[in-house]
Amino acid sequence: MATTHTREQRAQQTIRKIEKLAAETLAQIQASDNPTLQIPIRALSNVSWNEDRRLIELGDRRQSREFFNLNMAKKFMQTFLVAAACKELLKSGKTTSIRDLFYMTKHTIKGSRENTFDDQTESDPIIEDLEVTVDALREELHLFAAKRGSMVGPMTIVDAGDTINLARMGSGGWSIPSITENHVIQFKQCEAEYILLVEKEAVWHRLNEDKFWKKHKCILVTGNGQATRGVRRLLQRMHNELKIPLYVLVDNDPWGLYIFSVVKQGSISLAYESMRMAVPTARFLGLRTRDFKTFGLSDDVRIALEKEDENRARQMLSYPWFAAKHWQTEIKDMLKAGFKMEIEALSNKDISFVTDVYIPQKITKRDWLV
Amino acid sequence: MATTHTREQRAQQTIRKIEKLAAETLAQIQASDNPTLQIPIRALSNVSWNEDRRLIELGDRRQSREFFNLNMAKKFMQTFLVAAACKELLKSGKTTSIRDLFYMTKHTIKGSRENTFDDQTESDPIIEDLEVTVDALREELHLFAAKRGSMVGPMTIVDAGDTINLARMGSGGWSIPSITENHVIQFKQCEAEYILLVEKEAVWHRLNEDKFWKKHKCILVTGNGQATRGVRRLLQRMHNELKIPLYVLVDNDPWGLYIFSVVKQGSISLAYESMRMAVPTARFLGLRTRDFKTFGLSDDVRIALEKEDENRARQMLSYPWFAAKHWQTEIKDMLKAGFKMEIEALSNKDISFVTDVYIPQKITKRDWLV
């Protein structure tokens, strides 16, 4: 029952953090002070690039949220309402979606026509405020975002007490849950030598059908587009705990680069979680603009960059995490070529070209970017 | 090796259908006729409601597609291009996405600047044309659409040769593949007494975490929104082969009703596949407008119907499959009440209200619509 124990311990720890917040506020009230929360600012102005750790990090700046302040009283109340609901979840050992939490905490305030929350766009930022204020990830508050993504590979895991052999998952694979913390998912036997994250589900299917993961001993993951928090946390845990490298295969366009960069060093809006989610050593397998020539792809697969792509790419040139010369060259190559390509473009050569040639050649020749 | 055999037999059968199409066209050429394909029309004008079978069905009307016709020559060529690519897939035993097929068949026609296909919106309808013309489902042509949805329950399946115990799938569940035909998925031992399809992934998570499927012996499926073709085909196969009823739980809004109706009797645009996908006896568990009173829900969970919802609901009143009195009443109730509700609304009472009260009570009291 080690798992249950750990899970309960984790919950107790988070409950204590919430109770500490409440106790401090009560102390302010008893001292007849204006009850005030100090909430770290989650905005570009308080985000910085840590060159050494290669992570996007949240700074130290905080904002005050006061009870006796007409503009802040409602948010003050909402913060404690969300905190109370999370404590209830933690005590009952249940987890829920952020949509559900909105419904759990929404009600009309007695003797008024005012709602605690009018819609979810009000409760979501409060959750993020609580995360940074008590220093607990959303998952530690027993909340989760959408679930998406599948995984197979030569590896056995334990998920909520069930032992699952990921080498025997058929054509569908194991559905990656929203919460992949170590109190839910544990890694057992693993024969994989690396992790391969592919952006596109259809490419994952191709690689799974061709049993790529078996031949090349890798864990095959797709995020069905941008990797969810659950997928990112799982990638980081596998990378750290199993000590194997992570390769990422995305479309050759600014969105693909963005997906890669979030996996690698985190995002601006969730900078406070980079430490728990990012894999700074992630290796970029492509597609790259120069792959068009290297692999002799036909003109048919080129898609002209749109204005929006160009703007996005130019913006990326200014990000400190893309400041290294090889990234500047990569992005400028794309802009200069004026086209983008999807991973599926490789099927124009042969349906299993991605499996038989592209990925093995890239890895063998160490042809990746970090 | 029974599985492999069946799979190969199925592929051979489909190859013969494609070859028959080609042979007929060749015969026309040898007879110096204008080569012409007869393609069933996939439009509202050729769709009808079969009251006895309770299915939306495709009619008998066909359109000619001629080679010597300036407006049809390109589509004629495209049809055979797609057919040839599918034959190649079938011969190699591989399956692929419709996006991939687009890339496989896209090229510049020699000696011209004309592309075989300019984008996927051109190749997708050609695939559907081929499906109805040779009478083979997309999956039988070894093509698939997007994958989405998860499943758990007291049941063992075989997926692509791997035996998977769906009662031991942890918090994530088994990821439902795109192709769920019987040459890929076989059902082994099953202790489930019914199937429960829930629209929302978060609700599926709640039911899985509460181990609802264990206590109530059911197969728990989510389509993450509208059920994919893979999910629908799987639901129909489980319903028919395991001889257990299917319950559907969706939001209380026109979109929820639509999701239910597609599972139940098929859709207009894919009417030719209803027979292979629909479950005409599917039972509608709600949410229903009257649940608001029955379960004493609070005003907070009501969301005002938008203009679009109202239009959609009024349109539904005219569909023959909603002509029965109880459906007319149901839809009119929603319009009269003027609000919609999400399944998550039940969490306003208690986080496990859906698990502990709502579903069990509905099933015990046989409080569903068919």
XYZ file of C-alpha atoms in Angstrom:
740
model
C 0.000 0.000 0.000
C 2.993 2.291 -0.506
C 1.119 4.160 -3.218
C -1.893 5.042 -1.119
C 0.371 6.170 1.664
C 2.346 8.480 -0.628
C -0.839 9.843 -2.123
C -2.235 10.626 1.299
C 1.023 12.163 2.440
C 1.041 14.401 -0.615
C -2.544 15.447 0.038
C -1.757 16.187 3.709
C 1.166 18.341 2.659
C -1.004 20.391 0.305
C -3.760 20.699 2.913
C -1.191 22.120 5.334
C -0.174 24.723 2.736
C -3.787 25.818 2.312
C -4.337 25.896 6.081
C -1.211 27.989 6.532
C -2.643 30.556 4.109
C -5.890 30.616 6.079
C -4.100 30.845 9.442
C -2.040 33.827 8.293
C -5.173 35.602 7.153
C -6.926 34.861 10.447
C -3.942 36.303 12.317
C -4.285 39.515 10.306
C -7.956 39.700 11.225
C -7.221 39.159 14.909
C -4.631 41.923 14.742
C -7.338 44.131 13.173
C -5.256 44.469 10.002
C -6.729 44.562 6.524
C -6.565 40.867 5.481
C -4.165 40.726 2.542
C -2.847 37.964 0.295
C 0.518 38.283 -1.453
C 0.148 36.699 -4.873
C 3.078 36.197 -7.271
C 2.462 38.037 -10.553
C 1.918 35.700 -13.498
C 2.734 37.942 -16.459
C 5.507 38.590 -18.965
C 6.699 41.425 -16.688
C 7.551 38.874 -13.989
C 8.977 36.127 -16.186
C 12.643 35.602 -16.936
C 14.878 33.264 -18.871
C 17.288 31.343 -16.671
C 20.247 30.742 -18.954
C 21.946 28.274 -16.598
C 18.960 26.073 -15.992
C 17.593 26.731 -19.474
C 14.095 27.328 -18.139
C 11.506 30.078 -18.316
C 11.031 31.078 -14.679
C 8.668 33.191 -12.633
C 10.240 36.174 -10.834
C 9.744 37.407 -7.246
C 7.279 40.233 -7.825
C 4.000 39.974 -5.965
C 0.698 41.797 -5.940
C -1.435 42.437 -2.859
C -5.015 41.245 -2.762
C -6.885 43.021 0.044
C -10.206 42.241 1.639
C -11.106 45.866 2.456
C -10.749 47.149 -1.068
C -13.729 47.519 -3.359
C -11.767 46.312 -6.389
C -10.258 43.307 -4.650
C -12.848 42.056 -2.157
C -14.547 39.727 -4.641
C -11.311 38.154 -5.835
C -10.199 37.807 -2.217
C -13.393 35.886 -1.456
C -13.027 33.804 -4.637
C -9.484 32.798 -3.715
C -10.637 31.348 -0.409
C -13.670 29.746 -2.022
C -11.411 27.874 -4.457
C -8.977 27.039 -1.653
C -11.817 25.595 0.442
C -13.075 23.487 -2.481
C -9.571 22.142 -3.104
C -9.190 21.271 0.559
C -12.459 19.355 0.359
C -11.178 17.457 -2.710
C -7.898 16.673 -0.983
C -9.678 15.409 2.123
C -11.995 13.146 0.123
C -9.115 11.839 -2.019
C -10.971 12.811 -5.209
C -9.767 14.773 -8.208
C -11.816 16.830 -10.607
C -11.743 19.051 -13.678
C -11.405 22.808 -13.512
C -14.849 22.977 -15.144
C -16.278 20.946 -12.295
C -14.580 23.166 -9.735
C -16.329 26.144 -11.286
C -19.697 24.462 -10.713
C -18.711 23.348 -7.222
C -17.924 26.910 -6.167
C -20.584 28.813 -8.090
C -23.543 30.029 -6.089
C -25.568 33.143 -5.472
C -24.382 35.037 -2.414
C -27.065 35.008 0.249
C -29.190 38.131 0.443
C -27.871 39.428 -2.881
C -28.172 38.766 -6.603
C -24.402 38.510 -6.911
C -22.834 35.199 -8.017
C -19.586 33.946 -6.536
C -18.444 33.280 -10.108
C -20.238 34.171 -13.309
C -18.267 31.930 -15.619
C -15.199 29.748 -15.794
C -12.968 32.518 -17.129
C -13.264 33.939 -13.616
C -12.396 30.770 -11.713
C -9.491 29.574 -13.887
C -7.149 32.499 -13.073
C -8.044 32.163 -9.392
C -6.854 28.554 -9.535
C -3.559 29.731 -11.019
C -3.296 32.398 -8.310
C -3.764 29.740 -5.666
C -1.170 27.485 -7.299
C 1.554 30.126 -7.126
C 0.494 31.485 -3.742
C 0.619 28.200 -1.848
C 3.276 26.778 -4.193
C 1.363 23.676 -5.261
C 0.803 22.466 -8.795
C -2.771 22.228 -10.015
C -2.475 18.446 -9.862
C -1.437 18.688 -6.211
C -4.639 20.634 -5.576
C -6.444 17.602 -7.091
C -7.503 19.547 -10.157
C -6.871 18.626 -13.754
C -7.107 20.059 -17.236
C -8.121 18.162 -20.385
C -6.780 14.680 -21.081
C -5.208 13.960 -24.449
C -2.473 11.735 -25.864
C -1.449 8.074 -26.081
C 1.634 6.023 -25.282
C 3.191 2.614 -26.026
C 6.661 1.133 -25.558
C 8.824 -1.541 -23.924
C 7.936 -0.523 -20.390
C 5.685 -1.484 -17.504
C 3.968 1.130 -15.380
C 1.592 1.177 -12.442
C -1.383 3.502 -12.956
C -3.665 3.991 -9.945
C -2.634 0.578 -8.644
C -3.032 -1.304 -11.942
C 0.091 -2.785 -13.513
C 0.088 -2.043 -17.244
C 2.489 -3.463 -19.818
C 2.850 -0.735 -22.431
C 4.337 -3.227 -24.888
C 0.974 -5.002 -25.069
C -1.389 -2.136 -25.801
C -2.530 -3.069 -29.300
C -3.325 -0.408 -31.858
C -4.926 2.023 -29.418
C -2.277 2.428 -26.756
C -2.564 3.609 -23.188
C -4.531 6.787 -22.779
C -2.342 9.285 -20.875
C -4.289 10.605 -17.881
C -4.508 14.244 -16.798
C -2.609 13.664 -13.581
C 0.691 11.861 -13.986
C 2.294 12.676 -10.636
C 4.183 9.881 -8.910
C 1.360 9.163 -6.500
C -0.717 8.042 -9.519
C 1.847 6.719 -12.021
C 4.946 4.717 -11.112
C 7.525 3.335 -13.531
C 8.488 -0.314 -13.193
C 10.553 -2.281 -15.671
C 11.797 -0.263 -18.637
C 13.856 -1.421 -21.609
C 13.482 1.777 -23.612
C 16.598 3.671 -24.631
C 14.845 6.911 -25.449
C 11.483 8.678 -25.584
C 9.998 9.863 -28.871
C 7.276 12.514 -28.728
C 5.418 13.082 -31.998
C 3.053 16.001 -32.449
C 0.643 14.214 -34.783
C -1.563 11.340 -33.731
C -1.589 9.934 -37.280
C 2.209 9.730 -37.247
C 2.083 7.984 -33.864
C -0.306 5.472 -35.439
C 2.073 4.894 -38.356
C 5.006 4.325 -35.964
C 2.931 2.055 -33.737
C 1.614 0.004 -36.647
C 5.162 -0.379 -37.959
C 6.205 -1.390 -34.390
C 8.923 1.246 -34.520
C 9.118 1.334 -30.725
C 9.897 -2.389 -30.594
C 12.681 -2.334 -33.153
C 14.250 0.853 -31.825
C 13.487 0.306 -28.125
C 11.757 3.580 -27.437
C 8.721 4.925 -25.659
C 6.341 6.333 -28.241
C 4.190 9.273 -27.132
C 1.802 11.598 -28.932
C 0.212 14.685 -27.435
C -2.337 15.002 -30.276
C -1.084 18.518 -30.952
C 0.290 20.549 -28.079
C 1.311 18.351 -25.149
C -1.076 18.625 -22.193
C 0.204 19.258 -18.681
C -0.214 15.543 -17.955
C 1.918 14.597 -20.967
C 4.597 17.190 -20.167
C 4.857 16.114 -16.549
C 5.103 12.478 -17.645
C 7.842 13.270 -20.188
C 9.863 15.092 -17.552
C 9.452 12.303 -15.017
C 10.456 9.610 -17.525
C 13.434 11.653 -18.667
C 14.647 12.247 -15.092
C 13.760 8.972 -13.433
C 14.613 6.601 -16.287
C 17.564 8.730 -17.404
C 16.845 8.479 -21.119
C 16.841 11.262 -23.718
C 13.725 12.817 -25.225
C 13.358 13.403 -28.976
C 10.580 15.560 -30.392
C 9.150 15.318 -33.915
C 6.865 18.148 -35.025
C 5.660 19.867 -38.180
C 8.039 22.258 -39.905
C 6.207 25.462 -38.984
C 6.222 28.061 -36.176
C 3.534 26.125 -34.288
C 5.733 23.006 -34.328
C 8.654 25.023 -32.975
C 6.370 26.423 -30.281
C 5.195 22.946 -29.238
C 8.833 21.874 -29.000
C 9.854 24.959 -27.028
C 7.090 24.529 -24.449
C 8.159 20.919 -23.875
C 11.771 22.067 -23.635
C 11.670 25.146 -21.410
C 8.079 25.898 -20.484
C 5.701 28.654 -21.505
C 5.355 32.258 -20.450
C 1.864 31.881 -19.014
C 2.773 28.838 -16.927
C 6.333 29.888 -16.087
C 5.857 28.917 -12.433
C 5.552 25.298 -13.484
C 8.530 25.010 -15.841
C 10.598 23.397 -13.123
C 8.105 20.555 -12.843
C 7.300 20.183 -16.516
C 10.176 21.181 -18.784
C 12.885 18.951 -20.286
C 15.690 21.424 -21.135
C 17.763 18.756 -22.909
C 14.952 17.768 -25.311
C 16.237 17.117 -28.820
C 14.535 18.585 -31.880
C 14.335 15.961 -34.652
C 12.555 18.175 -37.177
C 10.963 18.529 -39.600
C 13.499 21.167 -40.597
C 13.467 23.386 -43.639
C 16.669 21.810 -44.913
C 15.087 18.337 -44.719
C 13.333 19.293 -47.918
C 16.653 19.049 -49.774
C 18.337 16.436 -47.582
C 15.567 13.920 -48.136
C 14.763 14.973 -51.691
C 11.129 15.814 -50.986
C 8.926 16.853 -53.871
C 7.648 20.392 -54.414
C 4.125 19.100 -53.771
C 4.609 19.032 -50.010
C 5.535 22.689 -49.627
C 2.862 24.945 -48.162
C 3.432 28.685 -48.500
C 3.948 30.476 -45.160
C 1.048 32.706 -44.258
C 1.417 36.235 -42.933
C 0.619 34.908 -39.463
C 3.337 32.244 -39.699
C 5.869 34.868 -40.682
C 4.913 37.151 -37.802
C 5.074 34.281 -35.355
C 8.489 33.188 -36.643
C 9.873 36.741 -36.414
C 8.592 37.008 -32.852
C 10.380 33.761 -31.999
C 13.680 35.190 -33.245
C 13.564 37.585 -30.280
C 12.973 34.955 -27.583
C 16.076 34.404 -25.437
C 15.573 30.627 -25.583
C 15.954 30.795 -29.362
C 18.917 33.192 -29.177
C 21.546 30.522 -29.901
C 22.979 30.751 -33.394
C 21.629 27.395 -34.586
C 18.066 28.372 -33.672
C 18.380 31.770 -35.304
C 19.603 30.035 -38.456
C 16.800 27.478 -38.265
C 14.056 30.089 -37.990
C 15.612 32.341 -40.628
C 15.894 29.347 -42.970
C 12.157 28.835 -42.673
C 11.422 32.503 -43.341
C 13.822 32.588 -46.277
C 12.431 29.418 -47.843
C 8.931 30.843 -47.470
C 7.264 27.466 -46.964
C 6.233 25.085 -44.207
C 5.778 21.300 -44.241
C 3.812 18.767 -42.241
C 5.309 15.514 -40.952
C 2.876 13.706 -43.231
C 4.807 15.247 -46.134
C 7.227 12.344 -45.749
C 4.480 9.964 -46.894
C 4.790 11.550 -50.306
C 7.945 9.448 -50.708
C 6.624 6.282 -49.117
C 4.091 5.498 -46.432
C 6.751 4.142 -44.052
C 9.498 6.611 -44.969
C 9.196 8.280 -41.560
C 9.663 4.907 -39.825
C 12.259 3.299 -42.060
C 14.410 6.247 -43.054
C 13.721 9.641 -41.517
C 13.824 9.022 -37.750
C 16.509 6.274 -37.703
C 18.803 8.329 -39.946
C 18.352 11.486 -37.856
C 19.137 9.663 -34.625
C 22.059 7.637 -36.000
C 23.678 10.703 -37.538
C 22.956 12.712 -34.371
C 21.227 15.191 -36.642
C 19.162 17.078 -34.068
C 19.057 20.516 -32.438
C 19.043 21.254 -28.705
C -3.249 -16.887 -36.442
C -6.998 -16.616 -36.978
C -6.798 -12.837 -36.700
C -4.177 -12.365 -39.378
C -6.082 -14.660 -41.653
C -9.319 -12.720 -41.217
C -7.514 -9.450 -41.737
C -5.962 -10.690 -44.954
C -9.253 -12.122 -46.153
C -10.940 -8.789 -45.525
C -8.203 -6.970 -47.416
C -8.462 -9.414 -50.342
C -12.203 -8.857 -50.490
C -11.773 -5.083 -50.664
C -9.011 -5.385 -53.263
C -11.386 -7.440 -55.423
C -14.010 -4.680 -55.168
C -11.499 -2.075 -56.335
C -10.281 -4.333 -59.152
C -13.854 -4.917 -60.267
C -14.323 -1.158 -60.592
C -11.153 -0.933 -62.672
C -12.098 -3.927 -64.845
C -15.508 -2.433 -65.648
C -13.883 0.817 -66.679
C -11.353 -1.013 -68.847
C -14.204 -2.868 -70.551
C -15.827 0.473 -71.380
C -12.567 1.684 -72.894
C -12.171 -1.467 -74.982
C -15.739 -1.013 -76.223
C -14.754 2.576 -77.154
C -17.360 3.936 -74.733
C -16.861 7.039 -72.639
C -15.504 5.578 -69.356
C -18.096 6.371 -66.712
C -18.410 5.708 -62.988
C -21.805 5.486 -61.297
C -21.456 7.091 -57.886
C -24.237 7.063 -55.277
C -25.247 10.612 -54.326
C -24.307 11.555 -50.767
C -26.669 14.445 -50.057
C -29.870 15.218 -48.178
C -31.742 14.699 -51.473
C -30.729 11.033 -51.458
C -31.132 10.310 -47.746
C -34.193 8.821 -46.121
C -35.427 7.781 -42.714
C -36.146 4.074 -42.461
C -38.880 3.907 -39.841
C -38.706 0.117 -39.463
C -34.985 -0.141 -39.003
C -34.829 3.244 -37.289
C -31.823 4.301 -39.341
C -30.922 7.179 -41.622
C -30.236 5.486 -44.954
C -28.770 6.384 -48.304
C -31.129 6.099 -51.297
C -30.526 4.593 -54.754
C -29.854 7.728 -56.779
C -26.529 7.864 -58.578
C -24.530 10.438 -60.495
C -22.358 9.705 -63.525
C -18.707 10.657 -63.501
C -17.344 10.631 -67.053
C -13.803 10.674 -68.315
C -14.553 12.592 -71.536
C -16.185 15.538 -69.845
C -14.268 18.708 -69.074
C -16.035 19.151 -65.725
C -15.560 15.564 -64.614
C -12.227 14.395 -66.037
C -10.191 15.557 -63.044
C -12.488 13.955 -60.489
C -12.526 10.787 -62.586
C -8.722 10.688 -62.457
C -8.730 11.491 -58.720
C -11.106 8.630 -57.983
C -8.755 6.115 -59.562
C -5.729 7.732 -57.937
C -7.305 7.264 -54.500
C -8.424 3.740 -55.419
C -4.872 2.842 -56.480
C -3.410 4.225 -53.243
C -5.934 2.245 -51.187
C -5.090 -0.918 -53.098
C -1.427 -0.328 -52.294
C -2.273 0.088 -48.597
C -4.371 -3.071 -48.620
C -1.610 -5.059 -50.296
C 1.031 -3.882 -47.814
C -1.279 -4.515 -44.841
C -0.793 -0.930 -43.633
C -3.369 1.651 -42.615
C -3.061 5.398 -42.748
C -4.796 8.703 -42.080
C -6.817 10.552 -44.682
C -4.268 13.376 -44.329
C -1.505 10.960 -45.255
C -3.475 9.688 -48.230
C -3.684 13.240 -49.509
C 0.105 13.485 -49.443
C 0.507 10.016 -50.951
C -1.618 10.940 -53.950
C -0.623 14.571 -54.415
C 1.763 15.297 -57.242
C 2.176 17.594 -60.199
C 0.898 16.028 -63.402
C 3.784 15.480 -65.797
C 4.183 18.118 -68.468
C 1.759 20.478 -66.740
C 1.555 22.759 -63.721
C -1.627 21.055 -62.590
C -1.655 19.194 -59.248
C -3.556 15.951 -58.797
C -4.965 17.464 -55.589
C -4.501 20.978 -54.303
C -5.623 20.352 -50.760
C -7.275 17.799 -48.542
C -10.767 19.209 -49.030
C -10.454 17.773 -52.542
C -9.320 14.285 -51.558
C -11.704 13.721 -48.620
C -14.917 13.715 -50.713
C -13.232 11.446 -53.261
C -12.596 8.948 -50.465
C -16.289 9.076 -49.563
C -17.196 8.616 -53.232
C -15.005 5.541 -53.386
C -16.518 4.154 -50.178
C -20.057 4.252 -51.547
C -19.080 3.218 -55.071
C -17.260 0.021 -54.134
C -19.369 -0.439 -50.985
C -16.496 -0.562 -48.505
C -16.174 1.425 -45.312
C -13.241 3.800 -45.013
C -11.703 1.426 -42.484
C -11.954 -1.409 -45.009
C -9.976 0.753 -47.430
C -7.323 0.918 -44.662
C -7.951 4.602 -44.044
C -8.813 6.231 -40.766
C -10.003 9.522 -39.353
C -8.892 11.091 -36.060
C -8.549 8.966 -32.925
C -10.253 10.129 -29.751
C -11.845 8.556 -26.683
C -11.056 6.179 -23.829
C -12.585 3.033 -22.352
C -12.468 0.899 -19.191
C -14.663 -1.875 -17.800
C -14.935 -5.509 -16.679
C -13.934 -6.930 -20.039
C -10.956 -8.383 -21.869
C -10.270 -7.558 -25.495
C -7.649 -8.424 -28.079
C -6.286 -5.375 -29.913
C -3.931 -6.080 -32.829
C -2.955 -9.373 -31.203
C -2.407 -7.991 -27.687
C -4.720 -9.219 -24.934
C -5.833 -6.257 -22.821
C -7.754 -6.421 -19.554
C -9.872 -3.272 -19.504
C -10.489 -3.696 -15.771
C -6.798 -2.995 -15.130
C -6.260 0.218 -17.049
C -5.558 2.611 -14.182
C -6.641 6.228 -14.363
C -5.913 6.686 -18.067
C -7.842 3.853 -19.662
C -7.420 2.214 -23.042
C -7.133 4.651 -25.893
C -9.797 3.723 -28.484
C -8.125 3.330 -31.880
C -9.426 4.743 -35.170
C -10.124 1.334 -36.645
C -12.200 -0.955 -34.457
C -13.271 -3.529 -37.036
C -13.230 -7.153 -35.953
C -9.974 -7.878 -37.742
C -8.285 -5.484 -35.282
C -10.379 -5.716 -32.095
C -11.914 -8.919 -30.741
C -13.986 -9.255 -27.577
C -13.036 -11.986 -25.127
C -14.390 -12.362 -21.622
C -17.016 -9.783 -20.655
C -18.842 -9.370 -17.358
C -20.435 -6.044 -18.204
C -24.206 -5.734 -18.139
C -24.390 -2.533 -20.131
C -22.354 0.121 -21.937
C -22.300 3.720 -20.732
C -21.176 6.396 -23.203
C -20.512 9.813 -21.672
C -19.934 12.873 -23.824
C -17.501 14.586 -21.462
C -14.041 13.286 -20.697
C -14.087 14.942 -17.249
C -17.247 13.014 -16.355
C -15.633 9.794 -17.566
C -12.724 10.576 -15.239
C -15.098 11.130 -12.307
C -16.863 7.796 -12.994
C -13.555 5.973 -13.439
C -12.051 7.432 -10.271
C -15.194 6.440 -8.353
C -14.881 2.956 -9.959
C -18.483 3.253 -11.103
C -17.918 0.603 -13.795
C -16.816 -1.933 -11.184
C -19.756 -1.454 -8.857
C -22.334 -1.309 -11.644
C -20.667 -3.779 -14.023
C -20.582 -1.601 -17.097
C -18.236 -0.641 -19.891
C -17.380 3.027 -19.523
C -16.677 4.923 -22.743
C -16.079 8.570 -23.553
C -15.859 10.043 -27.031
C -14.395 13.353 -25.775
C -17.255 15.193 -27.446
C -18.806 13.731 -30.559
C -18.062 10.023 -30.913
C -15.530 9.270 -33.662
C -16.212 6.627 -36.298
C -13.961 4.249 -34.358
C -15.964 4.765 -31.167
C -19.322 4.430 -32.949
C -18.299 1.238 -34.698
C -17.032 -0.180 -31.408
C -20.274 0.722 -29.599
C -22.329 -1.002 -32.274
C -20.155 -4.102 -32.244
C -20.268 -4.375 -28.439
C -24.017 -3.841 -28.418
C -24.609 -6.512 -31.087
C -21.974 -9.070 -30.201
C -22.179 -8.855 -26.406
C -25.942 -8.278 -26.469
C -25.955 -5.553 -23.830
C -27.786 -2.209 -23.903
C -26.148 1.151 -24.539
C -26.866 4.214 -22.385
C -25.790 7.690 -23.426
C -25.160 10.629 -21.079
C -24.749 14.052 -22.695
C -25.160 17.734 -21.893
C -28.679 19.139 -21.821
C -28.420 21.176 -25.032
C -29.083 20.699 -28.775
C -25.486 19.591 -29.335
C -25.917 16.837 -26.728
C -29.097 15.676 -28.460
C -27.241 15.689 -31.770
C -24.389 13.574 -30.375
C -26.959 11.108 -29.066
C -28.884 11.019 -32.344
C -25.780 10.307 -34.429
C -24.891 7.380 -32.156
C -28.484 6.184 -32.365
C -29.382 6.441 -36.047
C -26.456 7.913 -37.949
C -25.905 11.266 -39.593
C -27.088 12.741 -42.866
C -23.610 13.182 -44.326
C -22.540 9.621 -43.533
C -25.921 7.976 -44.109
C -24.312 5.170 -46.114
C -22.568 3.992 -42.973
C -25.473 4.041 -40.513
C -25.946 0.317 -40.897
C -22.413 -0.308 -39.675
C -22.304 2.359 -36.995
C -25.705 3.113 -35.489
C -27.298 1.621 -32.364
C -31.036 2.279 -32.873
C -31.928 1.017 -29.384
C -29.546 3.421 -27.602
C -31.057 4.849 -24.427
C -30.911 8.554 -23.627
C -30.065 9.071 -19.932
C -30.093 12.878 -20.045
C -29.385 15.474 -18.899
C -32.992 16.455 -19.472
C -34.639 19.786 -18.850
C -36.911 18.265 -16.228
C -33.881 16.922 -14.315
C -33.473 20.462 -13.084
C -36.586 20.043 -10.934
C -36.359 16.288 -10.342
C -32.914 16.554 -8.807
C -33.450 19.950 -7.193
C -30.570 21.642 -9.000
C -29.745 25.226 -8.137
C -30.427 28.186 -10.432
C -26.666 28.674 -10.735
C -26.283 25.841 -13.227
C -28.726 27.196 -15.800
C -27.179 28.707 -18.921
C -29.496 30.777 -21.115
C -30.102 29.252 -24.570
C -28.472 31.243 -27.320
C -30.169 32.148 -30.586
C -28.159 29.415 -32.285
C -29.294 26.806 -29.743
C -32.907 27.769 -30.327
C -32.568 27.534 -34.100
C -30.857 24.173 -33.818
C -33.541 22.847 -31.474
C -36.354 24.039 -33.771
C -34.639 22.355 -36.726
C -34.487 19.116 -34.739
C -38.243 19.224 -34.165
C -38.662 18.598 -37.909
C -36.370 15.558 -38.137
C -38.338 12.331 -38.633
C -36.175 10.537 -36.054
C -37.355 13.038 -33.435
C -40.982 12.863 -34.591
C -42.133 10.627 -31.717
C -44.187 12.466 -29.129
C -41.702 12.026 -26.280
C -38.904 13.621 -28.319
C -41.104 16.500 -29.418
C -41.981 17.103 -25.764
C -38.338 16.851 -24.738
C -37.145 19.418 -27.270
C -40.075 21.751 -26.633
C -39.392 21.537 -22.889
C -35.881 22.796 -23.519
C -37.106 25.661 -25.700
C -39.802 26.592 -23.200
C -37.441 26.522 -20.225
C -35.018 28.711 -22.173
C -31.900 27.245 -20.573
C -29.333 24.508 -21.098
C -27.172 22.614 -18.585
C -23.877 20.755 -18.672
C -23.381 17.347 -17.046
C -20.901 19.032 -14.708
C -23.879 20.978 -13.329
C -24.522 17.941 -11.125
C -21.277 18.678 -9.261
C -22.985 21.759 -7.873
C -24.794 19.365 -5.516
C -21.851 17.121 -4.748
C -18.755 16.033 -6.628
C -19.917 12.400 -6.823
C -23.620 13.119 -7.301
C -23.454 11.871 -10.897
C -21.918 8.574 -9.726
C -23.848 7.979 -6.518
C -27.284 9.306 -7.391
C -27.965 10.489 -10.926
C -27.002 7.525 -13.120
C -28.012 4.693 -10.739
C -31.400 6.305 -10.091
C -32.068 6.873 -13.805
C -31.229 3.272 -14.673
C -33.081 1.700 -11.725
C -36.221 3.720 -12.398
C -35.894 3.028 -16.143
C -36.031 6.781 -16.595
C -34.617 7.043 -20.118
C -35.816 7.907 -23.625
C -35.390 5.782 -26.747
